Tab-separated table of C-alpha atoms in Angstrom:
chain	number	residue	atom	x	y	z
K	29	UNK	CA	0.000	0.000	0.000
K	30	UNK	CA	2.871	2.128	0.559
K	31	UNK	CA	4.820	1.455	-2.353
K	32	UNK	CA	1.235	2.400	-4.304
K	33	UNK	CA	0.601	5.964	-2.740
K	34	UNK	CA	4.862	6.716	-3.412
K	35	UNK	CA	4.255	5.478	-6.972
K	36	UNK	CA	1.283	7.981	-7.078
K	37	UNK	CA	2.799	10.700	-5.174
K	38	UNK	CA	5.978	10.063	-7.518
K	39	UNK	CA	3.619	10.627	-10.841
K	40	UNK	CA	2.204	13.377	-9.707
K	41	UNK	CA	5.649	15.345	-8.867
K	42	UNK	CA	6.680	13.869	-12.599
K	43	UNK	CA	3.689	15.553	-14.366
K	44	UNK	CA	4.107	18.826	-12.279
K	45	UNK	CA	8.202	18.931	-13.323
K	46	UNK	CA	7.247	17.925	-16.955
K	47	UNK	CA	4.436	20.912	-16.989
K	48	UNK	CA	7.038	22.974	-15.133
K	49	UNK	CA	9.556	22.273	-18.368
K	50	UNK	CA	6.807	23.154	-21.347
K	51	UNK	CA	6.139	26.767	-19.588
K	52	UNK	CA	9.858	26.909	-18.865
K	53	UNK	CA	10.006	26.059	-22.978
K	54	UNK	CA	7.770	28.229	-23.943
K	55	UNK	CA	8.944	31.290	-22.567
K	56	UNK	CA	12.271	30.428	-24.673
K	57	UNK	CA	10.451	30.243	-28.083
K	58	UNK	CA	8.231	33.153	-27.528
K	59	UNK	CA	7.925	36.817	-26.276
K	60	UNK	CA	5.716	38.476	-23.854
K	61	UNK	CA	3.453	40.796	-25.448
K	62	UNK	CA	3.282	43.779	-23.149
K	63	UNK	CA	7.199	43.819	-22.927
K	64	UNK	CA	7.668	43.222	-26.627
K	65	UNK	CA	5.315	46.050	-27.774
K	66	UNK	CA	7.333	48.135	-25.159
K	67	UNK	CA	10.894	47.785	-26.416
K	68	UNK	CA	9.417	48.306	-29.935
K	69	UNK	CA	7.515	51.661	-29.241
K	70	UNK	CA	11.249	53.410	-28.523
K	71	UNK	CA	12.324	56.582	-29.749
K	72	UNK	CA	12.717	56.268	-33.594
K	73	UNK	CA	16.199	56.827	-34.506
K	74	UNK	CA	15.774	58.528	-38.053
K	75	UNK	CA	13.751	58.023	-41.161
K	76	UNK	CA	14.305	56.863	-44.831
K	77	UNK	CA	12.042	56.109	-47.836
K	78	UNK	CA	11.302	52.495	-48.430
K	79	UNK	CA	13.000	50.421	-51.435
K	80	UNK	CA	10.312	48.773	-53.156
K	81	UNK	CA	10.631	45.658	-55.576
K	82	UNK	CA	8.377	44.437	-57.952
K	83	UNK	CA	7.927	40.080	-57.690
K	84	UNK	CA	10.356	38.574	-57.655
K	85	UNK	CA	12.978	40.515	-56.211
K	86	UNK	CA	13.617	41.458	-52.878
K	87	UNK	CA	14.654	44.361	-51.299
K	88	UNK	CA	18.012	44.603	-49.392
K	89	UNK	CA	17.974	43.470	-45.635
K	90	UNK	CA	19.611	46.802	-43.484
K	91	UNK	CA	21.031	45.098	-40.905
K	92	UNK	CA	23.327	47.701	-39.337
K	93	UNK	CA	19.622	49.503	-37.843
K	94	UNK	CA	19.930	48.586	-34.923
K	95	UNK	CA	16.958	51.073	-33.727
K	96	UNK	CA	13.521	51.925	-34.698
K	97	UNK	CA	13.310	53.887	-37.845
K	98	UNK	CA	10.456	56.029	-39.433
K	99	UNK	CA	10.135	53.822	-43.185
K	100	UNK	CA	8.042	56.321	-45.321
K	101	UNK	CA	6.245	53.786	-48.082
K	102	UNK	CA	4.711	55.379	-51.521
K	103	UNK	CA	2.488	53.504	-53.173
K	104	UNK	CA	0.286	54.265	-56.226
K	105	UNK	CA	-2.960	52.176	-57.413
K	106	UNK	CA	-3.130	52.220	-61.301
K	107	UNK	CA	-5.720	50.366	-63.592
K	108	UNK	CA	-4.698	48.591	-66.237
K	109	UNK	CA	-4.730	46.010	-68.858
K	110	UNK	CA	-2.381	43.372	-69.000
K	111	UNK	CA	-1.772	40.126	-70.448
K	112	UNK	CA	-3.333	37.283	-68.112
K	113	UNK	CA	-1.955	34.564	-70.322
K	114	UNK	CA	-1.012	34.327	-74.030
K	115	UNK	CA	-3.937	35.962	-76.181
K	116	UNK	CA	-5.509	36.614	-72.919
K	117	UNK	CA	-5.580	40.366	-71.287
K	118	UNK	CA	-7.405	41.475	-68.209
K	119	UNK	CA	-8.160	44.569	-66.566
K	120	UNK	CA	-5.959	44.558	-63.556
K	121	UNK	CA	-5.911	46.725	-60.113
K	122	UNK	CA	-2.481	47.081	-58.988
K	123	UNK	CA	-0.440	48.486	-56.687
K	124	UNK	CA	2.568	50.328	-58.169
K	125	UNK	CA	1.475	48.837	-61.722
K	126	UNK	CA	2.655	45.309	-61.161
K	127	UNK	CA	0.764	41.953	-59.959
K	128	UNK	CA	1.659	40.866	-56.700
K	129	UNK	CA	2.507	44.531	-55.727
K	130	UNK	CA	5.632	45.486	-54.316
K	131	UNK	CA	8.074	44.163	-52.086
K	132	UNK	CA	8.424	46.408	-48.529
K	133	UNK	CA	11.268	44.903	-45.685
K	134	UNK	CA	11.154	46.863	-42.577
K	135	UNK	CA	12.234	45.833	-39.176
K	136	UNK	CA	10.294	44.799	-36.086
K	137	UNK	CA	9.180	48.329	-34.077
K	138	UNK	CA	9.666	50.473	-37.226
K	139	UNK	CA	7.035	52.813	-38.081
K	140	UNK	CA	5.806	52.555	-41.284
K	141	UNK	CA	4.327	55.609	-42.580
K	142	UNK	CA	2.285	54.804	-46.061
K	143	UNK	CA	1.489	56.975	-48.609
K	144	UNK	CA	-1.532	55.709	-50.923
K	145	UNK	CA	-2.089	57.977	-54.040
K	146	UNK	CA	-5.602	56.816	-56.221
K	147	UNK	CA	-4.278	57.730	-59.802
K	148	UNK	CA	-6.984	60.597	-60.796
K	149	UNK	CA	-7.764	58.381	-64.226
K	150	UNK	CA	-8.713	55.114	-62.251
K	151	UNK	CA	-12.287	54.562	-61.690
K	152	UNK	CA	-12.754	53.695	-58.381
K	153	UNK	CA	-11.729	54.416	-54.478
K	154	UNK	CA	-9.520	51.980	-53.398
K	155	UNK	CA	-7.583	51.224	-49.759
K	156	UNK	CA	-5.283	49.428	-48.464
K	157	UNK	CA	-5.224	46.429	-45.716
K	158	UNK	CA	-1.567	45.685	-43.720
K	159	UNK	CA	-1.870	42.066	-41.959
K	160	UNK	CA	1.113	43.367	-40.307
K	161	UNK	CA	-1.120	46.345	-38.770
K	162	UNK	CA	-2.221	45.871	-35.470
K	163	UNK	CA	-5.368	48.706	-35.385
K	164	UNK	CA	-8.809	48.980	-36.835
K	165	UNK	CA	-8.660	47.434	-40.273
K	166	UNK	CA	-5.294	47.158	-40.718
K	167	UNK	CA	-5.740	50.648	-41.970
K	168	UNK	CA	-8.336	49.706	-44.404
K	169	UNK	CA	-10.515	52.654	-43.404
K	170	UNK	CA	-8.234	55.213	-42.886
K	171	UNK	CA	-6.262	54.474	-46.195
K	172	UNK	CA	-9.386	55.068	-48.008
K	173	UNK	CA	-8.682	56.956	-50.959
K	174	UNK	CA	-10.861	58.398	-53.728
K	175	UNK	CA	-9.036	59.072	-57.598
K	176	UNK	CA	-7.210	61.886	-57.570
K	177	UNK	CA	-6.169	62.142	-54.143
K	178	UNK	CA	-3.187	60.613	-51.687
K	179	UNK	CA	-4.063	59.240	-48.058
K	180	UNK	CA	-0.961	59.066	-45.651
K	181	UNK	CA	-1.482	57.015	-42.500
K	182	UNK	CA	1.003	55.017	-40.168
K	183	UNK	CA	1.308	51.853	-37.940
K	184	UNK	CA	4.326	50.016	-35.864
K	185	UNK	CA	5.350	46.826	-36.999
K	186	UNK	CA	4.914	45.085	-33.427
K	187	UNK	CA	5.665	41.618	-35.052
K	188	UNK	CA	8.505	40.041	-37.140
K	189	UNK	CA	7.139	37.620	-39.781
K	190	UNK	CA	6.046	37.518	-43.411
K	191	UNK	CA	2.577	39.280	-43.600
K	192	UNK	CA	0.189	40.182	-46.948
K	193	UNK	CA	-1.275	43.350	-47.933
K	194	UNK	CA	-4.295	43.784	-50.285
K	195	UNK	CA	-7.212	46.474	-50.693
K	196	UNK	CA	-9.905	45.922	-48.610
K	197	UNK	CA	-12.713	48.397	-50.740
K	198	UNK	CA	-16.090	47.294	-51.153
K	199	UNK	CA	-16.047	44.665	-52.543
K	200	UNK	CA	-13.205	43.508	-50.737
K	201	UNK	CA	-13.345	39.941	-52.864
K	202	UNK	CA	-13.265	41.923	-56.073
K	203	UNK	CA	-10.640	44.009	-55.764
K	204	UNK	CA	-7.989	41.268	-54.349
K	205	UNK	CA	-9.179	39.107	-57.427
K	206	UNK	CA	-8.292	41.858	-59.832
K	207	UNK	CA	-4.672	41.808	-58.246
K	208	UNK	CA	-4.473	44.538	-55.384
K	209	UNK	CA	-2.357	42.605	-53.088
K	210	UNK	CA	1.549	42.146	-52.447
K	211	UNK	CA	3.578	41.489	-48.990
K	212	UNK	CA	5.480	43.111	-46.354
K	213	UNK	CA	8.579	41.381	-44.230
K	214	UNK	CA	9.267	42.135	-40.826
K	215	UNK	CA	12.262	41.151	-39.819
K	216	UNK	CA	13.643	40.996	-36.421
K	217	UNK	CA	15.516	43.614	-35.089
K	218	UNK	CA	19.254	43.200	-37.149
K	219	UNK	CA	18.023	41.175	-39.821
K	220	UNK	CA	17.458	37.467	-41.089
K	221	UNK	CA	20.310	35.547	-41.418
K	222	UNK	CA	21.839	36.093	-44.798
K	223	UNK	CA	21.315	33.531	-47.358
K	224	UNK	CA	23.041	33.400	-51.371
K	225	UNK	CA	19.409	33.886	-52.901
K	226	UNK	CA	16.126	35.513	-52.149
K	227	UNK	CA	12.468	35.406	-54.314
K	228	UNK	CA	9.142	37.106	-53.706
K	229	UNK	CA	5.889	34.677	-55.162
K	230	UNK	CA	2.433	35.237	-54.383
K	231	UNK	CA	-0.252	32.888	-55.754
K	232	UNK	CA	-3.471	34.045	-56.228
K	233	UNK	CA	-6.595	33.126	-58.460
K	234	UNK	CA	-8.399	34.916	-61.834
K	235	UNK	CA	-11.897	34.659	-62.544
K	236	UNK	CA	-12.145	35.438	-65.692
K	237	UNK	CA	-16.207	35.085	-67.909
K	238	UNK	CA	-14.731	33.702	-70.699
K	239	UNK	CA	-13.595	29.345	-70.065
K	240	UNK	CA	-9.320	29.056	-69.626
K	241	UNK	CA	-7.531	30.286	-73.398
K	242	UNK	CA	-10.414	32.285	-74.422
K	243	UNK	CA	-8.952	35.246	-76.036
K	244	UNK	CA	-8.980	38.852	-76.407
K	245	UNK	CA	-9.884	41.092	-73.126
K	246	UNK	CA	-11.311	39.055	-70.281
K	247	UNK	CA	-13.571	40.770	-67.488
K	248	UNK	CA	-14.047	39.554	-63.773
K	249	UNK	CA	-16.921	36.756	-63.584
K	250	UNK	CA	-18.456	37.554	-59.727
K	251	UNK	CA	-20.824	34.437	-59.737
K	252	UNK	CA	-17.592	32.075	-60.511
K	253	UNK	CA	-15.728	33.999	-57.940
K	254	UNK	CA	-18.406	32.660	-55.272
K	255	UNK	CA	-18.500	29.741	-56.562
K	256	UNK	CA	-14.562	29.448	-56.186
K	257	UNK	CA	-14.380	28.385	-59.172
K	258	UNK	CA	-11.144	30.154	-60.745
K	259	UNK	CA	-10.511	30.020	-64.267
K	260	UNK	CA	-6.362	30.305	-63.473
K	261	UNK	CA	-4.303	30.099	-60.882
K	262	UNK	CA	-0.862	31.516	-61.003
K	263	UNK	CA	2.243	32.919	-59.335
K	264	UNK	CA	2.829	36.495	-59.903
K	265	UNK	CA	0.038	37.540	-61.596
K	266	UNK	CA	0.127	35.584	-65.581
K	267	UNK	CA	0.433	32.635	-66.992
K	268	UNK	CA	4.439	32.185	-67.481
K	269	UNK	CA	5.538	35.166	-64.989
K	270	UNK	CA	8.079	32.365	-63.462
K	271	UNK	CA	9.222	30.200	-66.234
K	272	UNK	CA	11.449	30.250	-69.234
K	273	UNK	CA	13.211	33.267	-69.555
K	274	UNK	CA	11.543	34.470	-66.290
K	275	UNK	CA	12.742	31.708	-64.744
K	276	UNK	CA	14.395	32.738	-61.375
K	277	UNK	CA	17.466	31.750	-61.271
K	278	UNK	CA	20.859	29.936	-58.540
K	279	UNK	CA	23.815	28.066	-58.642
K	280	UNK	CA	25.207	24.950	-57.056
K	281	UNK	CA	25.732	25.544	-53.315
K	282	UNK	CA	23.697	28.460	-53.216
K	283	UNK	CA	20.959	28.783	-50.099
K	284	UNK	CA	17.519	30.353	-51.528
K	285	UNK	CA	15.072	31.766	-49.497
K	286	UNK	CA	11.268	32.157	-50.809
K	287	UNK	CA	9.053	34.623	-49.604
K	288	UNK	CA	5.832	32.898	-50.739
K	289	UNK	CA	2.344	34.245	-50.328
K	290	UNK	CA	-1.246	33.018	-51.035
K	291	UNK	CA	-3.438	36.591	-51.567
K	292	UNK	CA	-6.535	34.089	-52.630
K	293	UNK	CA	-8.983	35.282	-52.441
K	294	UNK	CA	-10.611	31.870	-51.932
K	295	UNK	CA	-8.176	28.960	-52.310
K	296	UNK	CA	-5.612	27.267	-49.807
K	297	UNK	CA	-2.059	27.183	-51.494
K	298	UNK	CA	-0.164	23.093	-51.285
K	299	UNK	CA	3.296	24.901	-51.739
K	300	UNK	CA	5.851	22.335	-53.276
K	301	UNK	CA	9.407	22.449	-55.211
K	302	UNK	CA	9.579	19.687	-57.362
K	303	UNK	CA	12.718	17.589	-56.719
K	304	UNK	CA	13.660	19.888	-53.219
K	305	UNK	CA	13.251	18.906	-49.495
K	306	UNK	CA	12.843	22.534	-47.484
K	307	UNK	CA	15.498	22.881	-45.115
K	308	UNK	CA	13.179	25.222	-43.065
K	309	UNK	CA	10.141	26.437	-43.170
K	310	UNK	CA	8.386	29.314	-41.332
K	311	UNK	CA	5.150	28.320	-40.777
K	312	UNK	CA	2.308	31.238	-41.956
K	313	UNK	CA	4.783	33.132	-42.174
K	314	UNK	CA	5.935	33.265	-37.999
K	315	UNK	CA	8.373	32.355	-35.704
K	316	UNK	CA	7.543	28.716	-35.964
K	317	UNK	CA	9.964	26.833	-37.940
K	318	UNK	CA	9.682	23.054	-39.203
K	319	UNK	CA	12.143	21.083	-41.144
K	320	UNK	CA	12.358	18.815	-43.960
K	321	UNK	CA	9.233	19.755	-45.133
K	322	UNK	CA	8.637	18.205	-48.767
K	323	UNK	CA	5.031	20.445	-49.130
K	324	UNK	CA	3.377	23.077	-47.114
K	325	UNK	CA	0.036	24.969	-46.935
K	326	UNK	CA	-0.708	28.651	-47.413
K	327	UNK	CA	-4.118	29.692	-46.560
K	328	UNK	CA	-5.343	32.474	-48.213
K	329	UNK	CA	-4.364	35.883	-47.047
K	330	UNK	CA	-1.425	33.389	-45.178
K	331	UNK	CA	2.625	33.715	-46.060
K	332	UNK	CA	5.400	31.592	-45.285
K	333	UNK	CA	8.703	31.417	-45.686
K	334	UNK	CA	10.492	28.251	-47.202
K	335	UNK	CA	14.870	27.506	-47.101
K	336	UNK	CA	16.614	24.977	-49.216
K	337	UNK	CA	20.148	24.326	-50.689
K	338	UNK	CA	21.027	23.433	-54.212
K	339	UNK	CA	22.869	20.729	-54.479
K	340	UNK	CA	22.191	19.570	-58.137
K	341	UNK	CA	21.829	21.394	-61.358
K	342	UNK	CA	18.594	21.810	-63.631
K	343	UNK	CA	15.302	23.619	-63.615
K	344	UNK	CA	13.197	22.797	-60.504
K	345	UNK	CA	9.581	23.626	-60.985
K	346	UNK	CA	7.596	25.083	-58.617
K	347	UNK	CA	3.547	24.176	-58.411
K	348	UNK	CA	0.552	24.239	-55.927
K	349	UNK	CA	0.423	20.870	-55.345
K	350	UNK	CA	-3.372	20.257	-55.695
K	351	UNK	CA	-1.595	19.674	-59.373
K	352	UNK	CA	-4.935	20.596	-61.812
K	353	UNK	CA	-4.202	24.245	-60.497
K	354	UNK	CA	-0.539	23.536	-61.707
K	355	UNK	CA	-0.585	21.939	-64.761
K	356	UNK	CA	-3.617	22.735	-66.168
K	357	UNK	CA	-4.695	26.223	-64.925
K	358	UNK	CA	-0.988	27.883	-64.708
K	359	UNK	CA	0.050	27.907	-60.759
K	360	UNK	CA	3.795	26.746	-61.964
K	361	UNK	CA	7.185	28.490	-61.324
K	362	UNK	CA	10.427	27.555	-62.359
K	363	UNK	CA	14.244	27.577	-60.941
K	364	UNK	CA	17.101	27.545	-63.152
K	365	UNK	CA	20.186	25.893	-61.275
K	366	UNK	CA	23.460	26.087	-62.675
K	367	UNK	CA	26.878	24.362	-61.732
K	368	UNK	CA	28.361	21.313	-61.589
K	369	UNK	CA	26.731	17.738	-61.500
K	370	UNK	CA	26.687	15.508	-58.644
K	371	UNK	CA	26.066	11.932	-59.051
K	372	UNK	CA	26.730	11.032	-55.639
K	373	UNK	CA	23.437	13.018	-54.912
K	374	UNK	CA	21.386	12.644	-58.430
K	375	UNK	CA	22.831	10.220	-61.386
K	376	UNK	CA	20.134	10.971	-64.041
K	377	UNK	CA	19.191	8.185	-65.993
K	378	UNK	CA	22.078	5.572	-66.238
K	379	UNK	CA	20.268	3.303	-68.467
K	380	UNK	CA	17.209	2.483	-70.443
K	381	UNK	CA	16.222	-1.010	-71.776
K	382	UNK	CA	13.661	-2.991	-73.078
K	383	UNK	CA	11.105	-4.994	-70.247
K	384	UNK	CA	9.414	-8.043	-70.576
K	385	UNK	CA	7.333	-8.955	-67.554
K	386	UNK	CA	7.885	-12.688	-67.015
K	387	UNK	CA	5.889	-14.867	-69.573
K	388	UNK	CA	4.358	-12.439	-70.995
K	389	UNK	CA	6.560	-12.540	-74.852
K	390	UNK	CA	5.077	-13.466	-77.601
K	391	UNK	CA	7.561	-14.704	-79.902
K	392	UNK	CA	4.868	-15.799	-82.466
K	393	UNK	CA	4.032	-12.209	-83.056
K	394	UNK	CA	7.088	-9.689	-83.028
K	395	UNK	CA	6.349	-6.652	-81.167
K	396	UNK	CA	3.503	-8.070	-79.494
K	397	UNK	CA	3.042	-8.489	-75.697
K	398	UNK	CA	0.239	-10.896	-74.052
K	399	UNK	CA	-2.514	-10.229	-71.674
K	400	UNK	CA	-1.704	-11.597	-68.560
């Protein structure tokens, strides 16, 4: 009876050290809120204009602030027509004329002061939404700009991680399926670590009246939008932004990072590399990181970031893995990687030759295989 109650009183101080260990753990891997948002609302240290990128480059990290800076971001909203896919064009909503809009790398506590000018020829009001905002719309509402006129608002990027930004105008669906979205990295205070290679891709979805390769000038189909039922899906805004000569491009021992989005505005993103393992991946986009992750989902309005080494040369193609989207309605992207082969890794085919399953030859008829 003894021996019973010290086996119980033994399990119970087990369970209380083991519960002791996962707080004790997770105050390691994450930070308190009210002392985080304090060390990031410091005394900004200076101010500078934002580099912006259009997809897929990436701004340069600026490691050497070690403070809080003022980051003044200009962004315009033009209408336009581009080409969707070949002998396809569609009326697009952009952000600084491009689809995904630009690039913008701050650091954690920054302020980021936007500027949001309506081009006085567009035809409608448009805002815009910062997941990376922490206030009342993500500064939807007071971003809201009419044509002709330039709306300057500002936020503090609290959080480091990988965070979308789209218009969030009436109707919010609409305009983030005519291409008004892009993303924003906040990185932590000195930087991420350096790496040979980074990419911007954002996946999102057309939904288009005319079927997939109808031609000529395409306009937005609502009821197939509520239906989810997307006529393409692509990375970076077309058909073919990614591949063949727009093909991104890496060597033999370089380290890429991705900075992959999923603006939607409906569909969850099964993010693979063909013929790569991710070293790393930051789940949604946060502080969370897994490894050797072969495929990994993006919900939409989500982000992540994804790490991996080349160690063999060739094109590596990059697809949302629910493959119909890929191969049939254009969500593909391609990496060119150049150097030297290495057949202790990847032989390529070594040899090709004739089968016969066993019995099945008929040498009465040459050329001619049985039914089994």
């Amino acid at each position: 009876m003894k021996t019973t109650h010290q086996v119980k009183a033994f399990n119970v101080l087990l369970l209380g050290m083991s519960f002791a260990g996962l707080l004790l753990l997770q105050g390691c891997f994450s930070k308190s809120d009210s002392n985080s948002d304090a060390a990031n609302l410091g005394k900004l240290a200076g101010e500078y204009t934002a580099t912006l990128t259009s997809a897929p480059e990436v701004p340069p990290s600026k490691p050497w602030l070690k403070r809080p800076e003022k980051v003044i971001v200009n962004i315009e909203v033009i209408e336009k027509t581009m080409k969707l896919a070949n002998g396809v064009d569609y009326t697009y909503w952009t952000f600084n004329g491009t689809v995904p809009g630009p690039f913008i790398r701050v650091q954690e506590g920054d302020e980021v002061e936007v500027h949001l000018s309506n081009d006085p020829f567009n035809k409608m009001p448009h805002n815009i939404d910062f997941h990376a905002a922490t206030g009342p719309g993500g500064g939807a509402e007071a971003s809201m700009t009419a044509p002709g006129h330039t709306s300057v608002f500002s936020f503090r990027a609290l959080r480091s991680g990988l965070f979308i930004y789209h218009c969030a105008a009436a109707p919010v669906g609409m305009h983030i399926a005519n291409g008004m979205y892009g993303m924003i990295l906040v990185e932590p205070r000195g930087g991420l670590a350096p790496v040979n290679k980074e990419y911007y891709i954002v996946q999102s979805e057309f939904y288009t009246k005319g079927a997939n390769g109808d031609t000529g000038l395409q306009e937005f189909d609502l009821e197939k939008a509520i239906k989810e039922q997307p006529e393409y899906v692509v990375f970076d805004g077309h058909v073919g932004a990614l591949t063949g000569n727009n093909a991104m491009q890496a060597r033999v021992g370089d380290k890429v990072r991705l900075f992959v989005g999923n603006a939607g505005p409906n569909l969850t993103s099964s993010f693979h590399v063909i013929g790569e393992i991710f070293d790393n991946v930051n789940q949604e986009g946060g502080s969370i990181v897994n490894h050797d992750v072969q495929t990994t989902l993006i919900p939409a309005g989500g982000a992540t970031i994804v790490e991996f080494t080349c160690k063999v040369p060739g094109t590596y193609t990059m697809v949302d893995h629910a493959i119909f989207r890929a191969f049939n309605q254009g969500a593909v992207a391609q990496l060119q990687v150049s150097g030297d082969e290495n057949p202790d890794i990847f032989s390529g085919k070594t040899k090709d030759t004739l089968y016969f399953p066993d019995n099945s030859k008929n040498t009465d008829v040459p050329g001619k295989i049985s039914q089994r």
